[in-house]
Tab-separated table of C-alpha atoms and ligand atoms in Angstrom:
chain	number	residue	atom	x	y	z
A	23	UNK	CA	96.129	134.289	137.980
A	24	UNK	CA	93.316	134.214	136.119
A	25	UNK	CA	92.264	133.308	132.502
A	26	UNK	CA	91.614	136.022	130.273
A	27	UNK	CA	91.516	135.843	126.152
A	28	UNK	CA	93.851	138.499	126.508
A	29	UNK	CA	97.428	138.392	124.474
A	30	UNK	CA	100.324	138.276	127.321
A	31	UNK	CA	102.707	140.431	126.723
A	32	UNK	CA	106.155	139.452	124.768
A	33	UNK	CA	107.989	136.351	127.131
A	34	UNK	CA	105.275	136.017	129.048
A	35	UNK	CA	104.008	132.617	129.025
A	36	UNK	CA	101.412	131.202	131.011
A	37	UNK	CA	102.408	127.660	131.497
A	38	UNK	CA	105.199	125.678	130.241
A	39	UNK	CA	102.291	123.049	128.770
A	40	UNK	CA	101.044	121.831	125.752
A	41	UNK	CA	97.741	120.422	124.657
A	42	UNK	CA	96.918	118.128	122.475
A	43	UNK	CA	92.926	117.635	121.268
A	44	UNK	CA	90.767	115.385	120.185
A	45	UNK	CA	88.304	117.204	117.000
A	46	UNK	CA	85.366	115.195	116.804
A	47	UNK	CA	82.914	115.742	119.768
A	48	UNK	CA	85.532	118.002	121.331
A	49	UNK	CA	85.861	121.126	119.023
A	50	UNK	CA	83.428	120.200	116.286
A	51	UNK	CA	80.078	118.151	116.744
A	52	UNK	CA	78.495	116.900	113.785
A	53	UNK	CA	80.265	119.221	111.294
A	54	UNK	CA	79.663	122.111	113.206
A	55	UNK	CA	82.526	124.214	115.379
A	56	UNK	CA	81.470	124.795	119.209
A	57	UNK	CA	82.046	128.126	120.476
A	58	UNK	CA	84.174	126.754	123.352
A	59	UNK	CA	86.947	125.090	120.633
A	60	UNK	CA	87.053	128.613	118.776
A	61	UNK	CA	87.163	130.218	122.596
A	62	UNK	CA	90.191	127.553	123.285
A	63	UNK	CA	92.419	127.746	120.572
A	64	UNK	CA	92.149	131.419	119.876
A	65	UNK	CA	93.505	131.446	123.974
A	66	UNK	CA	96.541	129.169	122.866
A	67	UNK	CA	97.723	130.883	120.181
A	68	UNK	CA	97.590	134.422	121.861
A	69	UNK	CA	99.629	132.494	124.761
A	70	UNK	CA	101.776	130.760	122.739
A	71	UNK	CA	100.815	127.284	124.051
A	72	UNK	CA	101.667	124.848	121.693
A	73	UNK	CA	99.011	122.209	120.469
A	74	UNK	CA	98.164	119.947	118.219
A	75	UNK	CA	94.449	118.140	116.969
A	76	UNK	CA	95.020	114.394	117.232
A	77	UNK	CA	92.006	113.459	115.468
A	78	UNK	CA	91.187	109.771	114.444
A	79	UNK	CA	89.040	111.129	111.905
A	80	UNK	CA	90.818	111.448	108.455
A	81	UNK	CA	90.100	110.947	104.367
A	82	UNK	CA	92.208	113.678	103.380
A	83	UNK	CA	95.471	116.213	103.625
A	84	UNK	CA	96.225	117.761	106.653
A	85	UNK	CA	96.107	120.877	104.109
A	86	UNK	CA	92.481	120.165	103.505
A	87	UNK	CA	91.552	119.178	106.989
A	88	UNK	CA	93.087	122.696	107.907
A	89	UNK	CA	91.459	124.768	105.669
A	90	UNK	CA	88.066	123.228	106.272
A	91	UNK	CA	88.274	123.213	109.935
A	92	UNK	CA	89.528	127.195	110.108
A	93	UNK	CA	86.406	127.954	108.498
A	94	UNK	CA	84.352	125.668	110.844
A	95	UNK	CA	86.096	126.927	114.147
A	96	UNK	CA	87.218	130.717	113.306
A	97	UNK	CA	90.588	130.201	113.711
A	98	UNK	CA	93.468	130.315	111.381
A	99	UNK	CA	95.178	126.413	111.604
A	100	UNK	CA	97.342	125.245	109.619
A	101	UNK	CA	99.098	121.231	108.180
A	102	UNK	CA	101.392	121.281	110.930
A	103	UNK	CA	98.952	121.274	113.978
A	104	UNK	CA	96.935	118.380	112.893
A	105	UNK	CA	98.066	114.179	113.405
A	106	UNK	CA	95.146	112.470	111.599
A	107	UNK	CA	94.776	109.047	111.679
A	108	UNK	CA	96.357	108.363	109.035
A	109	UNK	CA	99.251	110.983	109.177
A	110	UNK	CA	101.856	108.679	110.754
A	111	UNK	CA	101.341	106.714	107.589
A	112	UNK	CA	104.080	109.441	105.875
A	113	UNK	CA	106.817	107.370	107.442
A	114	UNK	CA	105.905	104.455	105.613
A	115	UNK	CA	106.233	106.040	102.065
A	116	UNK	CA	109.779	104.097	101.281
A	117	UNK	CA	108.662	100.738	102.858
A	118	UNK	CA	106.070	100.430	100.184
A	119	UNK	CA	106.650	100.499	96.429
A	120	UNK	CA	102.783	99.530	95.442
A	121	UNK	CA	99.337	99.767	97.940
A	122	UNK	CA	96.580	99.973	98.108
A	123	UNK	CA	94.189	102.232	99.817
A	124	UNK	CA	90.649	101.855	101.137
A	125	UNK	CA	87.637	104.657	102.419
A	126	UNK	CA	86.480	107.491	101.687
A	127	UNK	CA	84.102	108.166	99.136
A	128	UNK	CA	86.463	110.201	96.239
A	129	UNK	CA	89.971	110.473	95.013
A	130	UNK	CA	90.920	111.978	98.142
A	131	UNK	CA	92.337	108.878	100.150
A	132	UNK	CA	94.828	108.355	97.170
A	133	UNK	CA	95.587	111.643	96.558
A	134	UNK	CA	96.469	111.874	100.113
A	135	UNK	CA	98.550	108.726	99.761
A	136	UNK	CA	100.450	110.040	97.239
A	137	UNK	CA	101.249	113.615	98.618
A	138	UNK	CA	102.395	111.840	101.643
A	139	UNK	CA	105.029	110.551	98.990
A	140	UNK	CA	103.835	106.635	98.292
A	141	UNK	CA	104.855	106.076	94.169
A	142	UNK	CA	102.457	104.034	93.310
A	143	UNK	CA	98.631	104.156	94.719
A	144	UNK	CA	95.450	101.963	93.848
A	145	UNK	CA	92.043	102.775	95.250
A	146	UNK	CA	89.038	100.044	94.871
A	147	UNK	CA	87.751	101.577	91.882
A	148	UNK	CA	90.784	100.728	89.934
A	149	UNK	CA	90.644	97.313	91.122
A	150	UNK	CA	86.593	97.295	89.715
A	151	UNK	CA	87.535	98.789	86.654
A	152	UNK	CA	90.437	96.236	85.923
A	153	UNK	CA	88.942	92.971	87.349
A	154	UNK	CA	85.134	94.009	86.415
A	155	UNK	CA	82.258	93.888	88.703
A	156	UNK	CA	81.916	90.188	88.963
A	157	UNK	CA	84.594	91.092	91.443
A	158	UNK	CA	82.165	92.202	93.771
A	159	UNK	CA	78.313	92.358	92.219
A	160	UNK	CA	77.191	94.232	94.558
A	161	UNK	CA	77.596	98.077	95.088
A	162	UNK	CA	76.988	99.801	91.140
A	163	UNK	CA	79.773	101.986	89.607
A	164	UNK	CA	78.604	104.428	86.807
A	165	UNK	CA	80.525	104.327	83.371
A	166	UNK	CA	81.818	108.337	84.919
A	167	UNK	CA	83.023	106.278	87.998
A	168	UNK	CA	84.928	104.154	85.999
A	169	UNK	CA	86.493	106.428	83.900
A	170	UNK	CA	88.154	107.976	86.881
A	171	UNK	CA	89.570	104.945	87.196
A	172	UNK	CA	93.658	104.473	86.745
A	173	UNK	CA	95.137	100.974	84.831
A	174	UNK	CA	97.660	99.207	87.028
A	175	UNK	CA	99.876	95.743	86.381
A	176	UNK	CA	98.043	93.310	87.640
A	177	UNK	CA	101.168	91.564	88.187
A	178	UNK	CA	102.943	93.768	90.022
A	179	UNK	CA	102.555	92.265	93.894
A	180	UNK	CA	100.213	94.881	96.273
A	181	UNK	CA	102.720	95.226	98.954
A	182	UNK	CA	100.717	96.912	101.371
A	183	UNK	CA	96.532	97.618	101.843
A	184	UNK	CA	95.902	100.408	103.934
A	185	UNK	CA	92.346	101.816	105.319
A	186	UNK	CA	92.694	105.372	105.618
A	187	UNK	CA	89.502	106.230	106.492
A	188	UNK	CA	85.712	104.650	107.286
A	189	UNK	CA	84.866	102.075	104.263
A	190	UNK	CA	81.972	104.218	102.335
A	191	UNK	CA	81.767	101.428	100.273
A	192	UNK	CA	81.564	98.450	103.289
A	193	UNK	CA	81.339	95.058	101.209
A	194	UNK	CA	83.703	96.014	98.838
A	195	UNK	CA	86.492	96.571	101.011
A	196	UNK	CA	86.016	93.608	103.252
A	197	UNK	CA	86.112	91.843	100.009
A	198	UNK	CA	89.415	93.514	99.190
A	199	UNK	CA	90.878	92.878	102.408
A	200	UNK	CA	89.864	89.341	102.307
A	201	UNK	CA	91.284	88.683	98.903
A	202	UNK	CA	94.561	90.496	99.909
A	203	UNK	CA	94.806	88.795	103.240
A	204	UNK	CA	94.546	85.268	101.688
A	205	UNK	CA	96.571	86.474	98.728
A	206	UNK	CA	99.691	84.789	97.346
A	207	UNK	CA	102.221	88.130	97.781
A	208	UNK	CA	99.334	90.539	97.307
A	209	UNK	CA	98.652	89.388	93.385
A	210	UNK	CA	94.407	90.109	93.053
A	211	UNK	CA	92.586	86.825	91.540
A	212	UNK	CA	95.384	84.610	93.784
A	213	UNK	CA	94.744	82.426	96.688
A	214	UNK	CA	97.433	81.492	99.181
A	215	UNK	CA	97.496	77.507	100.347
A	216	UNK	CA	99.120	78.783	103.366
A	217	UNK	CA	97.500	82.061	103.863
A	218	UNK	CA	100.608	83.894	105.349
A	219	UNK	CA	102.004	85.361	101.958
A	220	UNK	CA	99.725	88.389	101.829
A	221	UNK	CA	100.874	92.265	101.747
A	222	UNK	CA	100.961	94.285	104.981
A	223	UNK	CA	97.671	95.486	106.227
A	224	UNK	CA	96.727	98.718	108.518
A	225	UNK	CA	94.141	100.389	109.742
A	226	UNK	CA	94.028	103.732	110.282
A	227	UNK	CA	91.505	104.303	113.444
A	228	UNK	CA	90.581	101.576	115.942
A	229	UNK	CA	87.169	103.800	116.915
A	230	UNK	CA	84.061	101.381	116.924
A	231	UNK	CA	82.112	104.211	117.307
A	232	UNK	CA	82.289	108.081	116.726
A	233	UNK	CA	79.805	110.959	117.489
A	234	UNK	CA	77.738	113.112	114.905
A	235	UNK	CA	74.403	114.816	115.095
A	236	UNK	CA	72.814	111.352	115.610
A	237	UNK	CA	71.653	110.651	119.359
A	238	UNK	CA	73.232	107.715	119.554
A	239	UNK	CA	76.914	106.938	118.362
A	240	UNK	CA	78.154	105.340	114.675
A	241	UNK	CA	79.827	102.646	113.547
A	242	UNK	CA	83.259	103.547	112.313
A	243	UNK	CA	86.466	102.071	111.075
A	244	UNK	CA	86.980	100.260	114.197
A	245	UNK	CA	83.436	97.834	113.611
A	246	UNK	CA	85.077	97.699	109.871
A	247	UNK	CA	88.471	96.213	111.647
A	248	UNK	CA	86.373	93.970	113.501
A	249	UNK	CA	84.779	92.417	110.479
A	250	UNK	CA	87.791	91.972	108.818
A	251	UNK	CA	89.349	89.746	111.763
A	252	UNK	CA	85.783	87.818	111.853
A	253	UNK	CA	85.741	86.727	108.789
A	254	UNK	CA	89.278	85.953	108.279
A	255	UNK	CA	89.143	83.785	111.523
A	256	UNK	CA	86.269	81.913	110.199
A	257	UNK	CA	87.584	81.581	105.931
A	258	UNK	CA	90.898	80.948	106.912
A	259	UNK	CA	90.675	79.506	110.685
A	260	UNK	CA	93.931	81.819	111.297
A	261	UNK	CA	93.975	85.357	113.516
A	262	UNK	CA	94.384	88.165	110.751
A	263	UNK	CA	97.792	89.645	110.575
A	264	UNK	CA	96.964	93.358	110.821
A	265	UNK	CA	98.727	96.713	112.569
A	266	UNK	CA	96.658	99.634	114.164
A	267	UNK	CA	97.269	103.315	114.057
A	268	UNK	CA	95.310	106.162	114.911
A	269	UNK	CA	94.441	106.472	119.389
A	270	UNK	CA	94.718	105.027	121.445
A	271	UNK	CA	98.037	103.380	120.024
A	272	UNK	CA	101.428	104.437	120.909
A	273	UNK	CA	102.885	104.620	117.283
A	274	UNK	CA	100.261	108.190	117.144
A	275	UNK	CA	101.217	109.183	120.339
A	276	UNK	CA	105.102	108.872	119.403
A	277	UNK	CA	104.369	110.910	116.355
A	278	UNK	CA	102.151	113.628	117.754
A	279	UNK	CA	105.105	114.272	120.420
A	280	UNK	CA	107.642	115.247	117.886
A	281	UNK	CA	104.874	117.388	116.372
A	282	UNK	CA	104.406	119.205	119.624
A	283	UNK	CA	108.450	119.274	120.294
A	284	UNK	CA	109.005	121.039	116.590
A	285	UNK	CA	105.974	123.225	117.300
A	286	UNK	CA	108.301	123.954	120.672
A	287	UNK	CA	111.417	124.783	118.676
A	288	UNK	CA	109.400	126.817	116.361
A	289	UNK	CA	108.085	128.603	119.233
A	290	UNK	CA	111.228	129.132	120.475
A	291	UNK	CA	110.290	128.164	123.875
A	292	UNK	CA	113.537	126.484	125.641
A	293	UNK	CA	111.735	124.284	127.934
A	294	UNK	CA	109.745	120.699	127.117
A	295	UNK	CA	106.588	121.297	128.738
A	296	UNK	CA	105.809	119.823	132.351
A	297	UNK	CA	102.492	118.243	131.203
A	298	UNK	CA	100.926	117.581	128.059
A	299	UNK	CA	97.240	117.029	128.453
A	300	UNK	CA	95.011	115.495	125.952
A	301	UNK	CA	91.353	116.592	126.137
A	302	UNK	CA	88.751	114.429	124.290
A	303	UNK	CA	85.301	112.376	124.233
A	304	UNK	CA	86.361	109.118	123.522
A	305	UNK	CA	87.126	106.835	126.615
A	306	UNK	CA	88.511	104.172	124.387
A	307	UNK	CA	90.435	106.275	122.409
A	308	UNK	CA	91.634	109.518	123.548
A	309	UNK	CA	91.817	108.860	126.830
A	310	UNK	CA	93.223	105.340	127.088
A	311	UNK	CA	95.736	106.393	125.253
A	312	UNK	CA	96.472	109.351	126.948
A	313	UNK	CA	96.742	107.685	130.505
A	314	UNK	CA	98.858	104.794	128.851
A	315	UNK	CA	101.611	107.518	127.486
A	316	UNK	CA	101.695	108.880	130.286
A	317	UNK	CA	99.902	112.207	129.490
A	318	UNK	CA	96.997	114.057	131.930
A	319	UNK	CA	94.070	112.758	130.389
A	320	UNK	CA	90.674	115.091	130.279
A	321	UNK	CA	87.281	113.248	129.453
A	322	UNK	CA	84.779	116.366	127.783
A	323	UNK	CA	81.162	115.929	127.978
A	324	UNK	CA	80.784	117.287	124.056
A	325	UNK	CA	81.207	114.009	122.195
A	326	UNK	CA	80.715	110.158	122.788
A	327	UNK	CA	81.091	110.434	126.878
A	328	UNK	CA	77.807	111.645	128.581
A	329	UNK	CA	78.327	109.950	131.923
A	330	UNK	CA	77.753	112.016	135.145
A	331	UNK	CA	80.970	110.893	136.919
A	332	UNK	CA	83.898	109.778	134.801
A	333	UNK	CA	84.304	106.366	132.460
A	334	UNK	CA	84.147	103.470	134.646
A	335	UNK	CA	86.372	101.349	132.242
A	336	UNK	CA	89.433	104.273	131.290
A	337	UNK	CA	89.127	106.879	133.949
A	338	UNK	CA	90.075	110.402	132.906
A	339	UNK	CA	92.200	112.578	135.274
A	340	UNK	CA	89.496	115.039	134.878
A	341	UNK	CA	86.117	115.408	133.666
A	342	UNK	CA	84.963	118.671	132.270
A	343	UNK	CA	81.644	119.846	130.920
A	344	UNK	CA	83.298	121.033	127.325
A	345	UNK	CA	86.590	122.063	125.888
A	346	UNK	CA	87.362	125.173	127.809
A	347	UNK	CA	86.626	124.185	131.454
A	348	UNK	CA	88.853	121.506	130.656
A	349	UNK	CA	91.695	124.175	129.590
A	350	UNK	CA	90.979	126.122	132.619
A	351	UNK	CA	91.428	123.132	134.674
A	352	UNK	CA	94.950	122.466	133.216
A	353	UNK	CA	96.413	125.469	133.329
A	354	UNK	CA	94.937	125.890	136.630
A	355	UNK	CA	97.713	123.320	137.409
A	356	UNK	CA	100.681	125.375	136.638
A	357	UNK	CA	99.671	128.826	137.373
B	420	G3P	O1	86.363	107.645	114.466
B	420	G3P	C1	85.877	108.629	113.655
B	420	G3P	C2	86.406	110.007	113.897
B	420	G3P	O2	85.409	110.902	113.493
B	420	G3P	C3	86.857	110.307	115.286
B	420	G3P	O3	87.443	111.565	115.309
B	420	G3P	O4	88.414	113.592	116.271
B	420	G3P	O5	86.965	112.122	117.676
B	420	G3P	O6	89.219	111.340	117.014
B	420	G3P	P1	88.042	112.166	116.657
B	421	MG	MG1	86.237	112.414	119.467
């Protein structure tokens, strides 16, 4: 059979598969849809296909992200068919009484925090505003800044940090994370003797590097993570206590399979599908992660990857020029 952008008609599903895709350097390049995401997703909604973007991009609600990338791509998307980095972070909201959250240039991160249901949020500009900028001398908040700023109990013990998205402001939060890490249980302005009483710490996306309209790839959240466990190692002579989220670990991989299985039931389509395929640019990320939960991975020439064969170190299944050939090549599978 072949592919057409045609609607099937009422039961008549293509393939009993479902998709899961990577955003950046996949369906959007530099804040800018391609034509072949638009072309893709439009074809899996008409089919009834379930998917969902597993992005380890992030810095705000999967309401926001929706809206913003609908208009970018076309297409009408909507919370439930995006896992951001930091989505899986909704299951920690009862663990945690007090965090703190790091990235991200706005109020966003914390509002995002808090509409994922965590009670009580602090972002580095309340910290800054509280402890005053001797507490890092560096980066220069304006009095408006500041005034955005919420109070907080200094007393009461920071559970939890949490990077939810690339550090905008760089210094500061490896100074936060350093202070927390060596923290006697998470109180600012206290240092540990034995450096193990500090809260929780996560990061949200392991990616050292992520595509935009750059030639060359950027730094991200992952080179931040790096830092972190550098300089710990060398204050403290200790490894950093720290957990990962975002690809290629499993803990996102868990949690975008029950999205996809809901999306199913929604769908009302009785059968789990026979292959889930994840299509993306990132060796390292989407695709290692892919092959390692046992999905069909599919390396796209849109994004980070711009080998001619396939990635020597985490070889896709398949390679594919962009989005769409890569689609075609699934469902070529089961058809
Ligand atoms: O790591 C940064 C982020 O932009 C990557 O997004 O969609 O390629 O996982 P994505
Ligand atoms: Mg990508």
């Amino acid at each position: 059979r072949r592919l057409t952008t045609e609607a099937p008609t009422a039961g008549n599903r293509v393939a009993d598969v479902a998709f899961a895709f990577d955003i950046d350097g996949v369906l959007i390049r530099g804040g800018k849809g391609l034509t072949e995401g638009t072309k893709t997703l439009r074809y899996l909604q008409e089919h009834k296909i379930p998917f969902i973007l597993l992005t380890n991009g992030g810095g705000m609600h999967e309401t926001t992200r929706a809206e913003r990338l609908s208009k970018l791509l076309q297409i009408s998307l909507k919370e439930v068919d995006f896992c951001q980095s930091h989505t899986p972070f909704k299951n920690l909201k009862d663990k945690y009484k007090h965090i703190l959250v790091l990235g991200g240039s706005d109020d966003s991160v914390r509002k995002t925090a808090e509409m994922y249901g965590f009670p009580s949020v602090i972002n580095e500009l309340d910290v800054i505003a509280k402890r005053g900028s001797p507490f890092w001398p560096f980066t220069s908040f304006t009095e408006s800044d500041l005034k955005k700023a919420r109070d907080f109990d200094l007393n009461q013990p920071i559970e939890a940090v949490f990077t939810y998205v690339d550090p905008v402001r760089f210094g500061l939060d490896l100074q936060l994370v350093m202070e927390m890490a060596q923290s006697k249980n998470g109180i600012l302005g206290t240092i540990s003797e034995t450096n193990e009483e500090g809260p929780d710490i996560y990061f949200s996306n392991a990616d050292l590097v992520w595509p935009n309209e750059y030639p060359l790839p950027r730094l991200g959240q992952g080179a931040f993570a790096s830092c972190c466990e550098k300089i710990y190692n060398e204050l403290t002579g200790k490894q950093m206590k720290f957990t990962k989220y975002g690809k290629p670990h499993k803990v996102t991989y868990d949690y975008a399979t029950n999205i996809l299985e809901a999306k199913r039931k929604a769908l009302s389509i009785p059968n789990f599908p026979k292959e889930i395929f994840m299509v993306g640019d990132n060796p390292e990320s989407d695709i290692r992660g892919a092959n390692d939960y046992g999905w069909t991975s599919i390396l796209v020439r849109t994004g980070i990857f711009q080998g001619a064969d396939n990635s020597p170190k985490y070889p896709a299944k398949h390679v594919a020029k962009n989005v769409w050939e890569g689609m075609r090549w699934a469902l070529s599978r089961h058809m």
